């Protein structure tokens, strides 16, 4: 099931890249996707389902918004005559457990304002984040927890039966 | 030439100018360092600028084919950074492997 | 390299890059690209995979020894040249089978197989180099 | 499958319309066969047991096709195949003339012999890490060099053989091998890069890469184009490949470091490729420029001969001694290029052929010396005349050949070159050739006395199984046959080298073969 | 009509993109340590090039180019944070210090890779 | 354009040769990498320069509609780049192995094949 | 000459070589008695040639042969006139006896078969040498005699003295051979003839040529080395290291006469000039005197004989160069006589050594009873050597004195030289022939007795032949000496001398010689002591000089080679690029191929930027203090080049360049990780400046040449063709790619072969570790 989804996705990407959604090209993309998935067959764990599409899109929108915002903030910061910086590294306790989710969170954090994932602890319990403004670490932690982390849980966490039917 | 085309060609030139400055500024960071990750980061930045440069040239010449180059550059630029990071980390495992001036830099806060 | 983030992202990136490399390979006859560049992209993909998930993972993933792939590539390219032998034309003469099987213009032809040979050689050799170096690193 | 899209298009302006006979594929076989065989061996890299025989079969095929090609070329004149069916100069032409095919055939035989010798000498690890693929690809490169009629393609084949030689050179990874390989690799890389640079300039000047095309355009461009400088660059690049003084450092630095069969192969194939290219480019394509550079080439020849043989006298290691003798032989060949008379060129080609056999043979002998005595050193190796007279006899014959003494192969080319020098009053060139011959006699005579005649530590038993020695003898015997034939009855060979020389000096037939019916 | 919109949009986008790129470069020079500089590069830089690729997609005349440009942006967004992370992790593991005026460093006590450096590093 | 490129090519050559003349094996290898670029630019320039028009035939035409950049030197350079890259990789690994085995990056100290202070060959017979 | 005779002569020329092949097997089967079979070969040859005597005596030359290397105008052809036929008979006749003698002398020797083989090969070579008509054939056989004598002298290879003597002979005669080759080629160039028979008809054209002196010196270089003329005589006494049959054959009768043969052969061509008649007597006379004086000093029988051989050769050269028919007659008579008596005496010396175990005259004596036949043969030979009647030596000496006379100061001087030489040779002859046999017999020699037939047959026959020739002088002169003298003189010469003494000056001189000789014989021990003292005082001779030359050569070679090939890559590189700079600038300036002054380039600002970045990147690479900065900077210039390609309409190149640069950087980073490299440039500033100058010169040169070429008009035929046909015929819109996979697909095939091999080579380099393969310890480290 999961591989099947991956197949489809890759085939669609193939069609997008080649710019032709003709059946034969999609079929060919499927063949190619088989090949490229075969290559990573060990690493592919379970990925979400189509039912999560809405949440994924929501996550995506949040992300683009944050990206633009962060770029703007950095721009302002850099261009200001006297940069007022209070950088530092804070430890963020993770509630996420799966690698995929942790990686996604870390990347999203990196792409957003003033934060940069430096490392994940060996035991996956902590994410170390470099903040360009570390004057209030707790606030930063809270922003992450209520922003990306929550959205990720919504989008990708194993759903209970009732959630799935929502 | 229509006004929109004139606008576009003006913005292309302006963008090329901005990118040229960006290039030089980033190259400056590569040259002055001072640390190894600084240089790697600057190289990474250069890749990003080159990507934009390619896009602008693509718009200027009207050849969309430059897009593929940009994509590939993005991908391999990533590879370069991965390799450099790999390099830095494995050198860290054996600090004696550091070049002497790098050792100074690592230890300068003592 | 022990990093969860890279290890998680790398397989997806790798498969995307392999896909992209094939795209570049097949399009080379009409747009920038071709076997060599495609091969380099694929090799880069395997290099990333190797750095992130270890050399053994790559070796298992591609099954054959990379140099064997490279040899197969050279063989394919050379045979694409020899293919013209029964047709009374010189070595490496391009022969085409017209058609549009995949909705975009790939034409089965000896130059295509030749280019695939190039691709395989480059993938095999460069991957072999990268893996050998990486393997040595992680000793 | 043969449904060709071009059917509606008129091909005659772009493509060759005459069908290609199967027999014409002989011209591709020397490149395609070893390449395919090399690729297959690489795919079967774990099946090391079959490597030796498969490689030997492939090389025998190569040699056979080269001999067949030679027969055809001698009877029918230069044979041309332009790849991809495109009209020359648009496609890459292989143009086989007597010069190229003769060289290729000799190279083929040498590679075959070395593959036989290697069957006993290269172990499983050497095979798995590609000895035979290297050998085969090197042969493909060498054949390509000798057959191609396109100058950029020539560069490509140079690189193929160069990288294969790198592989052979480092196989084993001994300490001094790495040092030798570093110098070899860097200096040779400089040489091929110079070749590439010169080719780039040449293209910028001529707008073409086909040699026949260049030959027929050279007259017009001589006025405006910087052809002398170009000729100088080619001279330098190929001189370096050929190991001419003062750019020959790479050879003595490396030839003694790899497996002996590799040294033998190198001695037979590598430098001669440079000599061939000098002939092809300077004599055939840029004759007027070669005339201007003639005096320079002659002095380079003299210096190469003398410094080469002086180097040989200074060595304790047999392999290094032989390496310097290879160098001095290059000087002798350069003398022929400097003279560029029919006799001089014929002598140079003959010398090249002789040197390919004789030096390969001597390196193989050196390998057996080591197996018999445990050493390559003139200080230590000894007692072979007593313990192994057969080997001593073989060595003596090869020593005679290398010294230019009768009745072996070295005599006639030397006589040709001395006579050709005297014909133009270049007595100093003649004297250098003769003095070099004498010094070679001294160097190799001393070696014979020390290593073969002298009895060292009494009764060193040959530790090598007789069966293993037998394969070595077979290889050396296969080398000695042509060496002796070239000495006793050189007439057929001289007919060939005369034809080769005249082909170089009168490229009209070559050009006509590439551009049939074209007006020069 | 479409052309005109395309041209104005693309022109604007490339100006925005190149401006962001310039800002990122300036940040690269002005910010005090490698970790801070990464913020500039991985955010403004990524956005800048992404926007310029988007501009290329805007002027493109065929759908294939558009989809490919978007795919390119996706690739870029996927890789940029990973490279920033790797570089930061590597720099930290190799012992390159935070800027002297940094206010916090909660990482080292629990990070095994940096352990050997911890002893000789003054902490904020 | 050709003039500027000739000038640039000259600088590339100067730098690469200067690096190759050093005794430091890594500098030499880097010099080799630059040399390849120098040569590629040289070939490119020798084939004369046309700006910004790639030799790609538009979808709707059978031959190029305008004057394009000269495709042949590009093809030659592509071949040359690939070859140069292969050699570069080999040299680099060779340098690496040489360093590992011989314990030095100074080519002056890499003298095993032709060692310093070699004795005379036997002077007797 | 009929076909069958032609075939038989050819057989005669190659039969010794065929015999050489079968000799080892025959010896294995029949032991030393194989000599009887093998001796049939030279015997048959002797008979074959003997049959030509009447014809040749009638003034005809026997010629024949066939084409060998027609492209080079070289034939395998022979020319038998009086000179070559006499030599051929001596070689085959004495050869047969020597083969028998060898059978006895090396009886039971482990490698007797090999010895026979070498002997026969030598015989064949010598035979070929004297009958050759074509220059090249002569030269080939000439060198073959050197090579076979090398093997024979070194036969006792375990001893260093043998090896040294063999090398010495090879080097000296080899040098001569090359000189001869050059001389013959010069003559060939002068006359256009490469055959003796034709050359002999055109002596004047050679003598009148400006190249005459060069040709003369080169030919004499060959002759004098082979015939051991002072100061190149030293190899011959050393060659006595060889077994005695070799000495008897090569170093008295045959090989050493090859030089004399050559001089005689070319006398009609090169002779009759001032140079000829000065150089030959000068060297010959000196050699005669020095040879005899050195002979006196020896106590070893063989060495004494060897030095007298040197002296005799000097005498022969002197006579040949004298320039009169009489002198030629004398030379011919002496040559034949010498071959017979010297061959005998060497064999005697060998016999004595073989039976008595010593060759030291001071330890020998009283063997006349034990070895009567040997003694008789020795006596006959000694008398002939002493020039006493009725022996052939007498005829020779009479003719010598008749030829020289006291016509003027020069001839008088030469006569005195001849008298002194002959007297001393008489002494030696007597010492060798009488001393071992007369007087009391030391106890150590009790076991000595006469050798077997195989051993004494040779000396007996030869010594008797010396007598017979003198007794039947008419036939001798008719068949041998007159034809030979005619051939040497180049005109009809008749020899009349018989054992009936001339009354007159020659007789008086003979008597003086004998008297002097007898007196000297009585004081031989004192003479020997005096010579020894003188030689010790001098302390140096060409023999020592040879060693010094060889070791000096080796030392000088080492010195030069250690400087030129010093093992330093940096020097190699600097040298190479220096040559590059020269190769660029010299033709460019000298050939007038400089570019004209270019206009200022017209570039857009962003093009400038890209070029600027490239150059900054380059600067950063050079300036980099640590390798990572260098690697990153390398990446910058690579990216700049890629951007440049993109701006110049080369997307494929740009694409590839980006990929390759990145991968280069990646591989660099991967490979460099574990290396601990010193960051600094190892060069001191001075060296940096030199390197910068070299690099600057090369770079400027490349740039200027490029500029020059871009200023020429460009021929775009190829690219036009590719553009026109890429899509129409080859179905590709990307012209560059179509070129790569179709138009020039072969390049790409080669290119991927490079990639594949590089991959494999790198794998081998990384994987194979020291000691994993069958290792061999580096030889080079021993010193
Ligand atoms: Na392509
Ligand atoms: Na230097």
Coordinates of N, CA, C and O in Angstrom, one line a residue, chain D residues 22-23 234 307 350 398 451 490 500:
Chain D
X22 N 31.9 -6.5 -45.4 CA 32.2 -7.1 -44.1 C 33.7 -7.0 -43.8 O 34.2 -6.8 -42.7
X23 N 34.5 -7.3 -44.8 CA 36.0 -7.3 -44.7 C 36.5 -6.0 -44.2 O 37.6 -5.9 -43.6
X234 N 53.5 20.4 -31.1 CA 53.3 18.9 -31.3 C 54.6 18.2 -31.1 O 54.6 17.1 -30.5
X307 N 72.2 10.8 -23.5 CA 71.8 10.8 -22.1 C 71.1 9.5 -21.7 O 71.3 9.0 -20.6
X350 N 61.7 1.0 -38.9 CA 62.2 -0.4 -38.6 C 62.8 -0.4 -37.2 O 62.7 -1.4 -36.5
X398 N 68.8 -11.3 -27.4 CA 68.1 -10.0 -27.3 C 69.1 -8.9 -27.0 O 68.9 -7.7 -27.5
X451 N 75.5 -10.8 -14.6 CA 74.3 -11.6 -14.2 C 74.3 -13.0 -14.8 O 73.9 -13.9 -14.1
X490 N 65.5 -9.4 -43.3 CA 64.7 -8.2 -43.1 C 63.9 -7.7 -44.3 O 63.2 -6.7 -44.2
X500 N 55.9 2.5 -45.7 CA 55.5 3.4 -44.7 C 56.1 4.8 -44.9 O 55.5 5.8 -44.8

